[in-house]
Coordinates of N, CA and C in Angstrom, one line a residue:
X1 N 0.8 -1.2 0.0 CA 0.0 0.0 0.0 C 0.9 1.2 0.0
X2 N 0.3 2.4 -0.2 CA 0.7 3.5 -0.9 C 0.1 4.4 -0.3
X3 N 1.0 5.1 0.7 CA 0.5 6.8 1.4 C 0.1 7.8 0.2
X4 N -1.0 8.7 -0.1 CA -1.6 9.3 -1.4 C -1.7 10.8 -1.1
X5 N -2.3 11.6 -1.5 CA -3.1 12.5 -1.3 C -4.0 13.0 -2.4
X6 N -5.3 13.2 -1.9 CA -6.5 13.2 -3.2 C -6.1 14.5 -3.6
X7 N -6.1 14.8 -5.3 CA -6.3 15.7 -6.0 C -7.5 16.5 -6.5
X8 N -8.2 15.5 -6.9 CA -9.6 15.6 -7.5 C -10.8 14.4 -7.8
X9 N -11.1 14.2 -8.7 CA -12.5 13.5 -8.7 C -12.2 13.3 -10.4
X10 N -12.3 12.3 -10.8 CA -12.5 12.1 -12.6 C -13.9 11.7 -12.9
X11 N -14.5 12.9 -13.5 CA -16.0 12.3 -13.8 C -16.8 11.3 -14.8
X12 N -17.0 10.2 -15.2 CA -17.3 9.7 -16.2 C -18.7 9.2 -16.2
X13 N -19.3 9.9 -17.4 CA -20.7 9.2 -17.4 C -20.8 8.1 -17.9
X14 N -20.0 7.2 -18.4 CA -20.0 6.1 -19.5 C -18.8 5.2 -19.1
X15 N -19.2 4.3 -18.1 CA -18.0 3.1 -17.6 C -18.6 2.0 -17.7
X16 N -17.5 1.3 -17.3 CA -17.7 -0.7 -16.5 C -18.8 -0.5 -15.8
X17 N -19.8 -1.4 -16.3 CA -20.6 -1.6 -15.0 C -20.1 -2.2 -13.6
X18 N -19.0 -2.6 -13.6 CA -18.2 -3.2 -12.2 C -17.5 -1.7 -11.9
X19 N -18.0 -0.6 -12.2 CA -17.3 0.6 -11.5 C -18.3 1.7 -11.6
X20 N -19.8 1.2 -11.0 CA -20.6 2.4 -11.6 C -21.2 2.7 -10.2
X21 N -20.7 2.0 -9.2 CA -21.2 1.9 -7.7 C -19.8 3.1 -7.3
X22 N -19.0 3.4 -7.8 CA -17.5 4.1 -6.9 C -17.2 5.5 -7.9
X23 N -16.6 6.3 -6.9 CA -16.6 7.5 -7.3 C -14.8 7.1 -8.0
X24 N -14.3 7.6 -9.2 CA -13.3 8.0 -9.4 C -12.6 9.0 -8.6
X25 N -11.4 8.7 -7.8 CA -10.5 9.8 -7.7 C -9.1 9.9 -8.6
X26 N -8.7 11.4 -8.4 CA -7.1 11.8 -8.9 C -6.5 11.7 -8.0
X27 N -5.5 10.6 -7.3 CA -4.4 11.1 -6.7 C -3.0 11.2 -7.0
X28 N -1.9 11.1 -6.2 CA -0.8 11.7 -6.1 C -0.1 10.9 -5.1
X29 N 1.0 10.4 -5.4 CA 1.9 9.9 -4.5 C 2.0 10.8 -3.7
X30 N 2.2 10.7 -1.8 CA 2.9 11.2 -0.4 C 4.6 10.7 -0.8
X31 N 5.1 12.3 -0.5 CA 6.5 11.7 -0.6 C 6.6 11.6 0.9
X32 N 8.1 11.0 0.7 CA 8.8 10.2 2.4 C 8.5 11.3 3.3
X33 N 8.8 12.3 3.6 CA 9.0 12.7 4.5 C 8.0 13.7 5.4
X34 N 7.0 14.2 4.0 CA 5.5 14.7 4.5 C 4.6 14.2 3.8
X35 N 3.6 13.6 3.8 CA 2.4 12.7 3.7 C 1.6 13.6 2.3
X36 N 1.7 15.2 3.0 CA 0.9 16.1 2.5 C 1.6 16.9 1.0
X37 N 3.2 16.4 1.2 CA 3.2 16.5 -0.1 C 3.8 15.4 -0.5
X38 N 3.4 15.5 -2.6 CA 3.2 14.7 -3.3 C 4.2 15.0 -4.3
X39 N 4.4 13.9 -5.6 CA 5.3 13.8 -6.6 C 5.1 12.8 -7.8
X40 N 5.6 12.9 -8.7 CA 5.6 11.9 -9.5 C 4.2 11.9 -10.0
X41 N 3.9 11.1 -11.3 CA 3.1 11.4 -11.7 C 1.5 11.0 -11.4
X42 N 0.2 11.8 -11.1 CA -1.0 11.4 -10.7 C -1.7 10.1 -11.4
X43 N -2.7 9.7 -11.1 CA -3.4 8.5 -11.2 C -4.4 8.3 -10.8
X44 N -5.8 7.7 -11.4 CA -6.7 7.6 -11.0 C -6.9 6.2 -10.3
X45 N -7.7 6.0 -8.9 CA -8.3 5.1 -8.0 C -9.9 5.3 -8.1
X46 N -10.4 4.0 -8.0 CA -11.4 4.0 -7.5 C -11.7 4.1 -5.9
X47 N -12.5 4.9 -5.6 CA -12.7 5.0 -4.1 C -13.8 4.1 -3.3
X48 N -13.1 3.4 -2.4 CA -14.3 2.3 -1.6 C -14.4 2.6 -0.4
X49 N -14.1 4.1 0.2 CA -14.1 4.5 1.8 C -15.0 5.7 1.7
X50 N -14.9 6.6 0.5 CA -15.2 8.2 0.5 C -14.8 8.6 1.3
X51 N -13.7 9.1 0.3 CA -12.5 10.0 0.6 C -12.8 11.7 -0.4
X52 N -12.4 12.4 0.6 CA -12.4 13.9 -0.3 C -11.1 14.7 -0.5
X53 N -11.6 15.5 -1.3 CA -9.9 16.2 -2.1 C -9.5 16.7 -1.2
X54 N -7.8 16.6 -0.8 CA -7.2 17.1 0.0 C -6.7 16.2 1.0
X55 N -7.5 14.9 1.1 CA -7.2 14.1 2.3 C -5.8 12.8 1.9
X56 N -4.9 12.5 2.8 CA -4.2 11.6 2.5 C -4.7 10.1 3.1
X57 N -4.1 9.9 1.9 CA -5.1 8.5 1.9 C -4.1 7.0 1.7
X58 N -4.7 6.0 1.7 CA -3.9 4.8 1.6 C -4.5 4.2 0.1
X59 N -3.6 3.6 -0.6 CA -4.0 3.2 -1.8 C -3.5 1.7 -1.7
X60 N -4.3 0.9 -2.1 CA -4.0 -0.5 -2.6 C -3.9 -1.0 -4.1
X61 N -2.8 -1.6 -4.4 CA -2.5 -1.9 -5.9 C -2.5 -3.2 -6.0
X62 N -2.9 -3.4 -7.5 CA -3.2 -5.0 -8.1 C -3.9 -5.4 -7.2
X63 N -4.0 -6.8 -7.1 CA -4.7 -7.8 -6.7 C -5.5 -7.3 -5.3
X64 N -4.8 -6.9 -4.2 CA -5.4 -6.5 -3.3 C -6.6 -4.7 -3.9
X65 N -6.1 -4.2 -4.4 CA -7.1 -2.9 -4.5 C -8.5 -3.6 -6.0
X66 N -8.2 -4.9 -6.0 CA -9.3 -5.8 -7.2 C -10.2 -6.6 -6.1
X67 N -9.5 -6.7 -4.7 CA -10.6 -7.9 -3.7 C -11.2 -6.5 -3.0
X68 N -10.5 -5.2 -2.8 CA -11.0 -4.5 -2.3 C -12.5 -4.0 -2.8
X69 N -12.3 -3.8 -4.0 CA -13.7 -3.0 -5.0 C -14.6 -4.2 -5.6
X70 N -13.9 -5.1 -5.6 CA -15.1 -6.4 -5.5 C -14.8 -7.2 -6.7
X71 N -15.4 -8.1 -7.2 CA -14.1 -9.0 -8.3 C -15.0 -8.5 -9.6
X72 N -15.9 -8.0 -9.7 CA -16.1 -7.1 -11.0 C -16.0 -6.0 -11.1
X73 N -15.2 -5.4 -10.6 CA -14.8 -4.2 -10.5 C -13.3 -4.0 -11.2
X74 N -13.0 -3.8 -12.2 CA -11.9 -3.7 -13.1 C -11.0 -2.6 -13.0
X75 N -9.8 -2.6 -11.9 CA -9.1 -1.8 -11.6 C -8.1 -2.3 -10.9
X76 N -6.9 -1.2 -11.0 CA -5.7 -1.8 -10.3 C -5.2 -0.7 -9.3
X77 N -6.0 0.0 -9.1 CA -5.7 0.9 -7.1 C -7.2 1.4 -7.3
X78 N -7.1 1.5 -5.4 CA -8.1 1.8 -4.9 C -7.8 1.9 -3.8
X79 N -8.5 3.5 -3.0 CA -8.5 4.2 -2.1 C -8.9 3.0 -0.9
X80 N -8.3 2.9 0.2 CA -9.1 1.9 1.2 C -8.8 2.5 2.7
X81 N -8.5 3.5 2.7 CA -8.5 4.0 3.9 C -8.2 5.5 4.1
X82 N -8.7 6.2 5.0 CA -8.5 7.9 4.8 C -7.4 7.7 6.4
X83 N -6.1 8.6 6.0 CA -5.2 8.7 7.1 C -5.7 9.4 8.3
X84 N -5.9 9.3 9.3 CA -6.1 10.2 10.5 C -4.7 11.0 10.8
X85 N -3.6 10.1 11.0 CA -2.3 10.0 11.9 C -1.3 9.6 10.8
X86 N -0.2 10.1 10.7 CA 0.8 9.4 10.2 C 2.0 9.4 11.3
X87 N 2.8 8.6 11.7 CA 3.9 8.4 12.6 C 4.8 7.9 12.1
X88 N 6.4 8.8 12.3 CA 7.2 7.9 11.5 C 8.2 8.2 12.8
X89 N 9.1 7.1 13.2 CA 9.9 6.9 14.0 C 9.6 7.7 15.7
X90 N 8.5 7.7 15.8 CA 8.0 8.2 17.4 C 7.3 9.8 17.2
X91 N 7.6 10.1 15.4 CA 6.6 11.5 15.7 C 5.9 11.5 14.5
X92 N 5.0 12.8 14.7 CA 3.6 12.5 14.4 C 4.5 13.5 13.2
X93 N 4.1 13.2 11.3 CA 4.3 13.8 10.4 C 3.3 14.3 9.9
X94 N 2.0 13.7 10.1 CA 0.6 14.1 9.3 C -0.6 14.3 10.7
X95 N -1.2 15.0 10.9 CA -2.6 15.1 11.4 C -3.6 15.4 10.6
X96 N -4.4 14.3 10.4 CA -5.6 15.0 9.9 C -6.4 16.6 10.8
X97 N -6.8 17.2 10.1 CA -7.2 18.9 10.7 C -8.4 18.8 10.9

């Protein structure tokens, strides 16, 4: 899994029916050292927690973010958790606000 932070929302009127239940998000890799910023280039997830723009989030890729959204759901990441806390080595780098 993959520390994120949401960018935006990709809107499509015309998908998979194994993805007509989940909202698209844009996110963005958390680099190492702050959660809240990001790098490299964005990507879209399906979202299975509802999550909103701005929040850092946890992404699951391949097989696990495919059991997450359910096995007709055709995708290879997906949002599965919104961060409250991040902690790295005894201190706190991210607080949700």
């Amino acid at each position: 899994m993959q520390l994120a932070k949401v960018l935006g929302q990709v809107v499509s009127t015309v998908k998979d029916p194994g993805l007509e239940r989940f909202t698209l998000l844009l996110v963005q890799d958390a680099e190492d050292a702050d959660p809240e910023e990001t790098s490299g280039t964005a990507y879209v997830a399906v979202d299975v927690v509802g999550a909103g723009v701005g929040e850092v989030v946890l992404v699951a890729t391949g097989g696990a973010a495919r059991v997450a959204a359910g096995a007709d759901a055709p995708t290879d990441r997906a949002v599965v958790a919104i961060a409250d806390t991040v902690i790295r080595s005894g201190t706190v780098s991210y607080r949700k606000s």
